[in-house]
Coordinates of C-alpha atoms in Angstrom, one line a residue:
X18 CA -35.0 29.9 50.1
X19 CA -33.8 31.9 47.3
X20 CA -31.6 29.2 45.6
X21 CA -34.4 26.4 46.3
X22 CA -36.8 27.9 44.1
X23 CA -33.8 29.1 41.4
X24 CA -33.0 24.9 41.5
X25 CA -36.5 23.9 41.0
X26 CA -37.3 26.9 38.4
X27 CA -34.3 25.3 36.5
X28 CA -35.4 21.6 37.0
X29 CA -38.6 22.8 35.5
X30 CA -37.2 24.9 32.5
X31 CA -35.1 21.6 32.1
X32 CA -38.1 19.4 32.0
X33 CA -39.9 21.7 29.8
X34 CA -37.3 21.9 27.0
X35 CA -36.4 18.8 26.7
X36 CA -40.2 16.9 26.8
X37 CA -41.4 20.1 24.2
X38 CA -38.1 19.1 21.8
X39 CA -38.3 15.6 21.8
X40 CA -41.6 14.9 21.7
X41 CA -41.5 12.7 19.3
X42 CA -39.0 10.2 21.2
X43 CA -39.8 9.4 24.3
X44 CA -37.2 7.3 24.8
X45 CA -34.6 9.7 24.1
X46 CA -36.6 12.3 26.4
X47 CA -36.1 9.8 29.4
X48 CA -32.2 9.3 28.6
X49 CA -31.9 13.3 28.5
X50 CA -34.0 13.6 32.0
X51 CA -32.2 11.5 33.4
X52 CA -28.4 12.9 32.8
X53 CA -29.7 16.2 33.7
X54 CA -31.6 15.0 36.8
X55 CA -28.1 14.1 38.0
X56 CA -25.9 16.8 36.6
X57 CA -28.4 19.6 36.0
X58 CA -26.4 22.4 34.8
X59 CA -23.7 20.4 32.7
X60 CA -26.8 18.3 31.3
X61 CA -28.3 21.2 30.1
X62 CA -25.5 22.4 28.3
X63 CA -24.6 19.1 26.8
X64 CA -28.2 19.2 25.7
X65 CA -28.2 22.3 24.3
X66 CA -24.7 21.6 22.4
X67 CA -25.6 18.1 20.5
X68 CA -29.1 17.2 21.0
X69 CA -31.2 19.7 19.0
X70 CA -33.4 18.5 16.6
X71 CA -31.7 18.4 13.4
X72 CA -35.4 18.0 11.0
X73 CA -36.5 21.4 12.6
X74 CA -33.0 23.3 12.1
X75 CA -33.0 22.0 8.3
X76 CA -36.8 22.2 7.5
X77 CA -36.6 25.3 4.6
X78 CA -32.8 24.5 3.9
X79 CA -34.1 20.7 3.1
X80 CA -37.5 21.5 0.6
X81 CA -34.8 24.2 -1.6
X82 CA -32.8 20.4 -1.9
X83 CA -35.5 18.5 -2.6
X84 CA -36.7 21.1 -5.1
X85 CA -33.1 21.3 -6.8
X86 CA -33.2 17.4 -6.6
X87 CA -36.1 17.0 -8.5
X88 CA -34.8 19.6 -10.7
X89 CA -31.3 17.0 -11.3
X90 CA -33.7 14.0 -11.8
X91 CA -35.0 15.4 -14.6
X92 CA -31.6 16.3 -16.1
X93 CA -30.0 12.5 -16.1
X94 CA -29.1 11.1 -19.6
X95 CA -31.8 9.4 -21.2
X96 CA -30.6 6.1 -20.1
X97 CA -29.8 6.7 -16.7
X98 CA -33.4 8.8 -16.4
X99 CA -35.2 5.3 -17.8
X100 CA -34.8 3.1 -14.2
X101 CA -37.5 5.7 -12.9
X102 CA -40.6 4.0 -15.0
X103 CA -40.2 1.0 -12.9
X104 CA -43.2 0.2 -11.9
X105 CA -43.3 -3.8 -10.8
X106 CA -41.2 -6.6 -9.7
X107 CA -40.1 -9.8 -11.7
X108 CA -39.9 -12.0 -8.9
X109 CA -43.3 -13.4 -8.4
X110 CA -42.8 -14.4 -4.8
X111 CA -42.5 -10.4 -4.6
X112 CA -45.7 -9.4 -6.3
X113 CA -47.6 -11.1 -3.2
X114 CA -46.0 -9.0 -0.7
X115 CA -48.0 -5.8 -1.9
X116 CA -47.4 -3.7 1.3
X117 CA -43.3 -4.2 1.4
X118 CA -43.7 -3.0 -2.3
X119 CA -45.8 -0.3 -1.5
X120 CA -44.1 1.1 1.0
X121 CA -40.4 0.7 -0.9
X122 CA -42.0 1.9 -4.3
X123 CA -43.4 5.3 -2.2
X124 CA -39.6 6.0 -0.8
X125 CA -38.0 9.4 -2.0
X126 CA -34.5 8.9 -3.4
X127 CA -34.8 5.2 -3.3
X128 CA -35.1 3.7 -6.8
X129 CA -36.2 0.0 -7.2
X130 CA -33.6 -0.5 -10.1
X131 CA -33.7 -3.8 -12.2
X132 CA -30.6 -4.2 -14.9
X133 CA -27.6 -4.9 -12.2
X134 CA -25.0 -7.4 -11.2
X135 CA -24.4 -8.2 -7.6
X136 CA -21.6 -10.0 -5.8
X137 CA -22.3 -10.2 -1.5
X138 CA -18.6 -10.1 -0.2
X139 CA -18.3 -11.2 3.6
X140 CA -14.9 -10.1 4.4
X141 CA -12.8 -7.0 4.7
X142 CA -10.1 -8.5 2.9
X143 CA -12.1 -9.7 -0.2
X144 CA -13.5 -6.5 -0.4
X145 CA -10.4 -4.6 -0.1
X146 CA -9.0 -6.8 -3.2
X147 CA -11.7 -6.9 -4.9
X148 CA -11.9 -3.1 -4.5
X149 CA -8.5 -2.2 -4.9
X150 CA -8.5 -3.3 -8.3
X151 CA -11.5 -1.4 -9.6
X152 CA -9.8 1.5 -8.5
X153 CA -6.6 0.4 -10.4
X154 CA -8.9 0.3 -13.8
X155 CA -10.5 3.9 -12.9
X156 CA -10.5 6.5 -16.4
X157 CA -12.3 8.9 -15.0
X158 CA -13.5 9.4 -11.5
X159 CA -13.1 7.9 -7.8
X160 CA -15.9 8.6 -5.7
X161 CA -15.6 7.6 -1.9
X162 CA -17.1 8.2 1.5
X163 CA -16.4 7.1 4.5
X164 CA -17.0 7.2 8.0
X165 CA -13.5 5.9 9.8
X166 CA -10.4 6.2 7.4
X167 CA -7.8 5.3 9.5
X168 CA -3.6 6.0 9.6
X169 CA -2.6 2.4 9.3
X170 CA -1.2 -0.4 6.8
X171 CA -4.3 -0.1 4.6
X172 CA -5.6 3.2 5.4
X173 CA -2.5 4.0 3.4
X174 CA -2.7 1.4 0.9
X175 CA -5.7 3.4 -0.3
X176 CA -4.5 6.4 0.1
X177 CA -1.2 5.9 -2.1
X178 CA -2.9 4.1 -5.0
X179 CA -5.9 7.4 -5.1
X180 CA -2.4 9.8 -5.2
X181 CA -1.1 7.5 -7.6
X182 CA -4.5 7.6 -9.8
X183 CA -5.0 11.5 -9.0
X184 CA -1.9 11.9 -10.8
X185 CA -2.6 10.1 -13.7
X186 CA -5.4 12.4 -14.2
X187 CA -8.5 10.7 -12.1
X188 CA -10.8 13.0 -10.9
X189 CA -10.5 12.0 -6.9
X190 CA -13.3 13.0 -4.3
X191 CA -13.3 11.4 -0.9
X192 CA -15.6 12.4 2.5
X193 CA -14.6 10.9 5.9
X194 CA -16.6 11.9 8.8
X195 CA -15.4 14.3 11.5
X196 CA -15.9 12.3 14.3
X197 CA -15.3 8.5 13.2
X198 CA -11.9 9.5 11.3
X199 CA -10.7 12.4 14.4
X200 CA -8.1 9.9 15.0
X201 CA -6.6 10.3 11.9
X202 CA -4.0 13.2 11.3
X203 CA -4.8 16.1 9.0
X204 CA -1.9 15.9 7.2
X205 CA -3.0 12.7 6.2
X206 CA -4.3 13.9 3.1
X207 CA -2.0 16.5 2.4
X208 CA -0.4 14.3 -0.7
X209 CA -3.5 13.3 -2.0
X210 CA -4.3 17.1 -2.3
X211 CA -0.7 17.7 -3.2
X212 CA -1.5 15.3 -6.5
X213 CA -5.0 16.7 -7.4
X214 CA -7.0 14.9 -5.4
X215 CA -10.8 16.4 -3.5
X216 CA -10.8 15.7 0.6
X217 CA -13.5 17.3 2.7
X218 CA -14.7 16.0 6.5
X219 CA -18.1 15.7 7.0
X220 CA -18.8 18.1 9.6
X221 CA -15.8 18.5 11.5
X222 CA -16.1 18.0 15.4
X223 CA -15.3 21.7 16.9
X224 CA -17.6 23.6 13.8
X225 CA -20.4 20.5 14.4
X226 CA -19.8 21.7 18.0
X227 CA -20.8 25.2 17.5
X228 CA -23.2 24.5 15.2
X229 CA -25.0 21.8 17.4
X230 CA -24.9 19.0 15.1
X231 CA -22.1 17.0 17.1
X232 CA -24.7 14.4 17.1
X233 CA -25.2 14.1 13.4
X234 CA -23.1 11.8 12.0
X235 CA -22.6 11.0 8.6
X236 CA -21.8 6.6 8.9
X237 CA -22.2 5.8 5.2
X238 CA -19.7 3.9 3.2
X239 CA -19.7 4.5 -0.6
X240 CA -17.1 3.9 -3.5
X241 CA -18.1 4.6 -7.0
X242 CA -15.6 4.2 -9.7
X243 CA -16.1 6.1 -13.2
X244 CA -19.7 5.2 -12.4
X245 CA -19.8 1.9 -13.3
X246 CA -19.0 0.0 -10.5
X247 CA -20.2 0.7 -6.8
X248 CA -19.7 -0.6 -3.0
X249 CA -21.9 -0.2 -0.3
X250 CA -21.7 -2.4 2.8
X251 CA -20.2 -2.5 6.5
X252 CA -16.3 -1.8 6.2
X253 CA -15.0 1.3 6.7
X254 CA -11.1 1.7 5.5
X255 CA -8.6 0.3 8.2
X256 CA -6.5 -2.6 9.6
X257 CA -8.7 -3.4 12.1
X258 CA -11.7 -4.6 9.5
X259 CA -9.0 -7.2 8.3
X260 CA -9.2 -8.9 11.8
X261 CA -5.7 -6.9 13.5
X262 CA -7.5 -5.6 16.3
X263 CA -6.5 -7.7 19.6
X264 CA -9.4 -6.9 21.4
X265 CA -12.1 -8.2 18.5
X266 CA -10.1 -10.3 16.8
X267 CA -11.7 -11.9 13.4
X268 CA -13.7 -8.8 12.0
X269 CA -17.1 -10.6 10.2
X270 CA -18.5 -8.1 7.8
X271 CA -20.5 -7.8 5.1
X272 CA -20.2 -5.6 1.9
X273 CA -21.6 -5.9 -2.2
X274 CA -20.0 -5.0 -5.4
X275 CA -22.8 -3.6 -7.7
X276 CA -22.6 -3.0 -11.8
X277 CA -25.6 -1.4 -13.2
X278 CA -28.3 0.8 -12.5
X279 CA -27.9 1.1 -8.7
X280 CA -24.6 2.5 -9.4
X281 CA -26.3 5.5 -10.5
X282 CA -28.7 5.6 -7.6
X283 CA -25.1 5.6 -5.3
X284 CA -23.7 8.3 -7.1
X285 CA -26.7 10.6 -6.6
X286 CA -26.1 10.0 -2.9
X287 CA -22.9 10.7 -3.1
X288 CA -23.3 13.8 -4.8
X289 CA -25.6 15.3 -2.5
X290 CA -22.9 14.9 0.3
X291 CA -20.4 16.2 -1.4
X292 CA -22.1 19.4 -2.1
X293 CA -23.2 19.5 1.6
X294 CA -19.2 19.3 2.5
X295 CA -17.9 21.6 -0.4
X296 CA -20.6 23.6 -1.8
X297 CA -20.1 22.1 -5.1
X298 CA -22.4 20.7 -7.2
X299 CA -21.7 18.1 -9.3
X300 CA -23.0 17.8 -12.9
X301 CA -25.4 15.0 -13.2
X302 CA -23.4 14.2 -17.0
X303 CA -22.7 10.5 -18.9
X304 CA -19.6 11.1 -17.5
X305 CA -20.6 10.3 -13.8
X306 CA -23.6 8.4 -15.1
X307 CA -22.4 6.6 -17.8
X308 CA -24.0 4.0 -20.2
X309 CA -23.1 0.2 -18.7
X310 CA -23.2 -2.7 -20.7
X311 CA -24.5 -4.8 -17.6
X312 CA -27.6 -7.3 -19.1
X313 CA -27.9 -9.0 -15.5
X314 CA -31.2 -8.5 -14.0
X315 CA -30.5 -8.9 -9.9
X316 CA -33.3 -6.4 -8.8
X317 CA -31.9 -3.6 -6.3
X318 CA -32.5 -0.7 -4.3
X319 CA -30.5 1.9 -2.9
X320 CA -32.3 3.0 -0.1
X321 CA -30.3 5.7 1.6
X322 CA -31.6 7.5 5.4
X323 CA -30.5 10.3 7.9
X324 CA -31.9 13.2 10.2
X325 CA -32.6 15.6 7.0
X326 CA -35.6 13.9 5.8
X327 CA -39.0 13.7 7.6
X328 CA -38.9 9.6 6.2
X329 CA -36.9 7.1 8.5
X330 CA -36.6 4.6 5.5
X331 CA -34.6 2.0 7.1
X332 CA -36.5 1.7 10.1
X333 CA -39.8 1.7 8.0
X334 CA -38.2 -0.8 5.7
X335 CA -36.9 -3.1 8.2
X336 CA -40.7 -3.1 10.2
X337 CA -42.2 -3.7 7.0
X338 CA -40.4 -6.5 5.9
X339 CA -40.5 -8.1 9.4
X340 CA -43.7 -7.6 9.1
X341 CA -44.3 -9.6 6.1
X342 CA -42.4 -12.7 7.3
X343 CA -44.1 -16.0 7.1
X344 CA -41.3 -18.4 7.7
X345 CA -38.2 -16.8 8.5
X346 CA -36.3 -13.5 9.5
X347 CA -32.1 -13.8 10.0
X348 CA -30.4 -10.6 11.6
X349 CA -26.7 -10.3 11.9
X350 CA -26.3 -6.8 13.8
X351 CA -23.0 -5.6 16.2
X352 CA -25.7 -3.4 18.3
X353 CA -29.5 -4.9 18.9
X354 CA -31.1 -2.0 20.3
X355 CA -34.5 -2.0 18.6
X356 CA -37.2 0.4 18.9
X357 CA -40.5 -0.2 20.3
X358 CA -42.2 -1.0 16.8
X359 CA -39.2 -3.5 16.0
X360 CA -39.3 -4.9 18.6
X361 CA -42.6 -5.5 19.0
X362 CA -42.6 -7.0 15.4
X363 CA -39.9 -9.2 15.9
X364 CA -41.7 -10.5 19.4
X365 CA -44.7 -10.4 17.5
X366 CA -43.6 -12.9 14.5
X367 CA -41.8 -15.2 16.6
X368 CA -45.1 -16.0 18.2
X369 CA -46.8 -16.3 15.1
X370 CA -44.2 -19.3 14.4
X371 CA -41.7 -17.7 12.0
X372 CA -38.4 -18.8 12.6
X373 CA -36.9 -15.6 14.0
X374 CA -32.9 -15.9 14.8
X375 CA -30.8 -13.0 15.5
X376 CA -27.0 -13.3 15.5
X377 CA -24.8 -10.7 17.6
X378 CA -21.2 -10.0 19.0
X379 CA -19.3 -12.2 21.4
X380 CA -16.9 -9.6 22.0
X381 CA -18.1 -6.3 21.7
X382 CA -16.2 -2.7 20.8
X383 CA -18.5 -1.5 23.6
X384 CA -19.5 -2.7 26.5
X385 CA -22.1 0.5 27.4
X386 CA -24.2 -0.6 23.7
X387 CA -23.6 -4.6 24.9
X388 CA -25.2 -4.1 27.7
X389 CA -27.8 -2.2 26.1
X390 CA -28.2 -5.1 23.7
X391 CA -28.3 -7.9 26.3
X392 CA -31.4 -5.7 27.9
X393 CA -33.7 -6.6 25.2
X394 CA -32.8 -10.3 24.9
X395 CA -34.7 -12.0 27.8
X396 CA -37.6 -10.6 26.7
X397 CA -37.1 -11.6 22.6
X398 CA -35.9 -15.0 24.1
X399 CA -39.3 -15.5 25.7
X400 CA -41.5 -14.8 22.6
X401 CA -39.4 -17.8 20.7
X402 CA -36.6 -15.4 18.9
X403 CA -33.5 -17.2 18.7
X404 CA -30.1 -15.3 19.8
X405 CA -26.7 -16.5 19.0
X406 CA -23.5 -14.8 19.9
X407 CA -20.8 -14.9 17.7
X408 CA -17.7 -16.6 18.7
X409 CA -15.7 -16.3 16.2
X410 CA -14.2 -12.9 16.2
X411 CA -16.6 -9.5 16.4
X412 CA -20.3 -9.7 14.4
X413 CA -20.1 -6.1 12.7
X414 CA -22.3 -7.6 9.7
X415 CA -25.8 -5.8 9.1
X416 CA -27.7 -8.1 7.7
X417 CA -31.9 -8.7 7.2
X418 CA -33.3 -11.7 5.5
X419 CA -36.9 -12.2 5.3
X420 CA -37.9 -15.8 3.9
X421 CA -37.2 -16.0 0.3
X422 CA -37.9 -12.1 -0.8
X423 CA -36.0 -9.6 0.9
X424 CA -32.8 -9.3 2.2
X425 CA -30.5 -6.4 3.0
X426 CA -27.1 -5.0 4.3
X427 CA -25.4 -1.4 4.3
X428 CA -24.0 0.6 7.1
X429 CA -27.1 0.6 9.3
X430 CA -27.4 -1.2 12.9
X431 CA -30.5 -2.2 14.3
X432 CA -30.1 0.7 17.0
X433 CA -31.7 3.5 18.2
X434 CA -28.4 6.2 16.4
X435 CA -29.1 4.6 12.9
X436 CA -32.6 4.9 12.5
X437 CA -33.3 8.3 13.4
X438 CA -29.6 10.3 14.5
X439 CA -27.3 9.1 11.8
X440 CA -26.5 9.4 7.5
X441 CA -26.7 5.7 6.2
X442 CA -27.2 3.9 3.6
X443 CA -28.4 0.3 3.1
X444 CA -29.2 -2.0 0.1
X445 CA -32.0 -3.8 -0.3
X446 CA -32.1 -7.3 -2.8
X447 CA -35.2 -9.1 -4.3
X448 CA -33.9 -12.2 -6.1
X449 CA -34.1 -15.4 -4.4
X450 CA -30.2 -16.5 -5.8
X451 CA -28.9 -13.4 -3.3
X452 CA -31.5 -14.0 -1.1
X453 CA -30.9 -17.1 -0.9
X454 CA -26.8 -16.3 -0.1
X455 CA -27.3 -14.0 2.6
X456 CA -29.1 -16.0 4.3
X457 CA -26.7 -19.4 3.9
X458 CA -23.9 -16.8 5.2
X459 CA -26.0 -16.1 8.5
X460 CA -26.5 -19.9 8.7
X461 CA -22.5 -20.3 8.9
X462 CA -22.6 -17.2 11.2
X463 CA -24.8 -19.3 13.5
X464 CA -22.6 -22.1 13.2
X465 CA -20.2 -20.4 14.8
X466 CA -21.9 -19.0 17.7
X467 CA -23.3 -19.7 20.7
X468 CA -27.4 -19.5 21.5
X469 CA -28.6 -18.3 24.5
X470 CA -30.9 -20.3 26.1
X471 CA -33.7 -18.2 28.1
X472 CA -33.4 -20.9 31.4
X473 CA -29.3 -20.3 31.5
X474 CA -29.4 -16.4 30.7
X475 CA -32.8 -15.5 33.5
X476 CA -30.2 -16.3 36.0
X477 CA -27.5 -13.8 35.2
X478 CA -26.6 -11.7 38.5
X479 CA -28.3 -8.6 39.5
X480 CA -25.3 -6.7 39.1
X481 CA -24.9 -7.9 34.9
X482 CA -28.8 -6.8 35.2
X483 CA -28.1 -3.3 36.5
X484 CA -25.5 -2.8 33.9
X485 CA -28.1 -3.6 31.2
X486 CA -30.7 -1.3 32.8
X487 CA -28.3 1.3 32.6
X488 CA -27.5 0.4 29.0
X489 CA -31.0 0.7 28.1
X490 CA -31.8 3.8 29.8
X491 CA -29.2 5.4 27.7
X492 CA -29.2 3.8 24.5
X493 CA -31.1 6.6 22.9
X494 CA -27.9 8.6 23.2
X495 CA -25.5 5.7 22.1

């Protein structure tokens, strides 16, 4: 009788912590309930381990940030300081979207910036190339974060030319994540050190343990060269982006080269990392914010996102510009594991007629977050959403297009881990010219892919609909 009540007092203590901690997801509270309805003191621990709330454990550490922050802002050289009077937007299909530039004008640490020069690059190996020779022309600095870097043909290819530039006298920084690069020897880096060079890991996977932040994951990917020039995008640093996987085959991604202003705006992310991975605070100088000659006038924003801020700015920014669709929204995503408000506004458009079509992977790297993709598709496919899956190789692209206004692509998935568990960063476009190209590379994504058709797919098998109830149950944790 003894150990009955000592179960169910522990059930209940169970019950209690987790519906008192994440009260604000109820979708993640069901996941957690669950595991720990089935293993109830492992679940518990796991819990405890990489589940805690990472807004309250940061709240007083995050406002000194912000304060220093604002503090920086203020310190910028005087042309790098004048991108904060914008105030408007030049395209005047924009100016009628008043809520979408509302809500982007209100974010923190977002600057809508207006003197740039964009190229959209849809391939690994263009923007390895690409890449590879801005790094090449580097004076001064080489800024770059990561969250895989892998030991492999050109894992090394990168890493040899940064010892080769450290040595020349290049200031070399880099951040890889602890978990997404744990396959990737320490002594990886040991050269790079050896000649110079700055390597830190974004909380490393035993401290992150300890520290209960396992879950925290820092999934941005940022290059900044002497400030000028800046990449932002999909592809993380290995072989298997250039298509050498067996398993995925053809990688499809999708990354942009930037001159200008936003430059600056990726830097400042940049340097907030690095001084949460080091300690040290970099000098917001001309030297790592330097004057650019750029007189193109693509309209950008930098719109970074991640568990330290009380704002979930992609996730706001995506259901916003859904929101304002009147003809079309294209998504390229590898994961489609919406939540409740996106979905809902992509239901809820598709209805109203926009043309609403939603490309995702063939063959996935996971079959767990596939069948939590798969879960939400019957339901999409009834409201008039069109879903294609890609043929062609593996769909890794993140890509939004919103008729002839918005469009954006950066490290962030349309799951459930990017918009409230994970560090991204995403960039958002205004002009119709690279509007206008994201969405013709969607088109040819489409072209190669196969729609679903809602008659064909309703009759899947119970056990393929088992497996994506299961996926959906826990996709909070994914």
């Amino acid at each position: 009788m003894i150990w009955l009540t000592s179960i169910l007092l522990l059930f209940i203590f169970q019950i209690a912590t987790v519906l008192f901690v994440e009260l604000r997801r109820p979708s993640k509270a069901i996941a957690w309930l669950s595991i720990m309805f089935m293993l109830p003191i492992v679940g518990l621990f796991v819990y405890y381990f990489i589940a805690r709330e990472y807004r309250q454990r940061t709240m007083v550490k995050r406002r000194e940030r912000e304060t220093v922050e604002e503090a920086n802002r203020h310190r910028l050289p005087p042309h790098a300081h004048e991108l904060q009077r914008i105030t408007d937007f030049p395209n005047p299909s924009m100016q009628e979207e008043k809520r979408l530039f509302g809500l982007l004008r209100s974010f923190p640490d977002a600057t809508i910036t207006m003197r740039n020069d964009t190229t959209v690059l849809a391939s690994a190996q263009e923007t390895y190339r690409v890449m590879l020779e801005d790094i090449e022309r580097a004076k001064d600095h080489i800024h770059m974060l990561y969250y895989i870097w892998n030991d492999d043909v050109y894992g090394r290819k990168f890493h040899d030319v940064l010892v080769r530039k450290a040595l020349e006298g290049v200031e070399v920084r880099i951040i890889y994540d602890g978990i997404g690069a744990y396959s990737t020897p320490k002594g990886f880096w040991n050269s790079l050190r050896a000649a110079g060079g700055h390597v830190h890991c974004f909380l490393p996977a035993v401290i992150a343990l300890f520290d209960k932040r396992l879950n925290y994951r820092n999934h941005r990917k940022i290059t900044v060269v002497d400030g000028m020039v800046g990449y932002v995008g999909g592809i993380n640093i290995g072989d298997e982006y250039t298509g050498k996987d067996k398993k995925l085959g053809y990688w499809r991604d999708t990354s942009v080269r930037i001159m200008g202003d936003a430059v600056y705006e990726l830097q400042r992310v940049f340097a907030k990392d690095w001084q949460f991975v080091c300690g040290e605070r970099l000098p917001y100088a001309e030297r790592f914010f330097p004057k650019h000659p750029v007189a193109a006038k693509d309209t950008v924003q930098i719109v970074p996102s991640g568990p330290d801020s009380n704002w979930n700015t992609i996730l706001e920014m995506y259901f916003t510009a859904i929101c304002s669709a009147k003809e079309r929204i294209f998504v390229t995503t590898p994961y489609l594991i919406p939540d409740r408000s996106l979905l809902m506004a992509l239901k809820t458009a598709a209805l109203a007629g926009v043309d609403v079509r939603i490309v995702i992977p063939g063959v996935a790297d996971s079959k767990v977050t596939l069948w939590a993709s798969l879960s939400f598709v019957e339901e999409l496919l009834q409201t008039g959403v069109r879903i294609y899956r890609y043929r062609k190789g593996f769909m890794h692209a993140k890509i939004v297009v919103v008729d002839d206004h918005f469009a954006t692509t950066g490290t962030a998935n349309m799951d459930l881990r990017s918009f409230f568990d994970n560090f991204e960063i995403n960039a958002a476009f205004f002009d119709e010219k690279i509007v206008a190209r994201f969405a013709s590379d969607v088109l040819l994504d489409i072209a190669e892919s196969e729609e679903l058709r809602l008659d064909a797919f309703a009759t899947r098998g119970k056990l393929q609909i088992a497996k994506e109830a299961l996926g959906r149950l826990i996709s909070p944790l994914l």
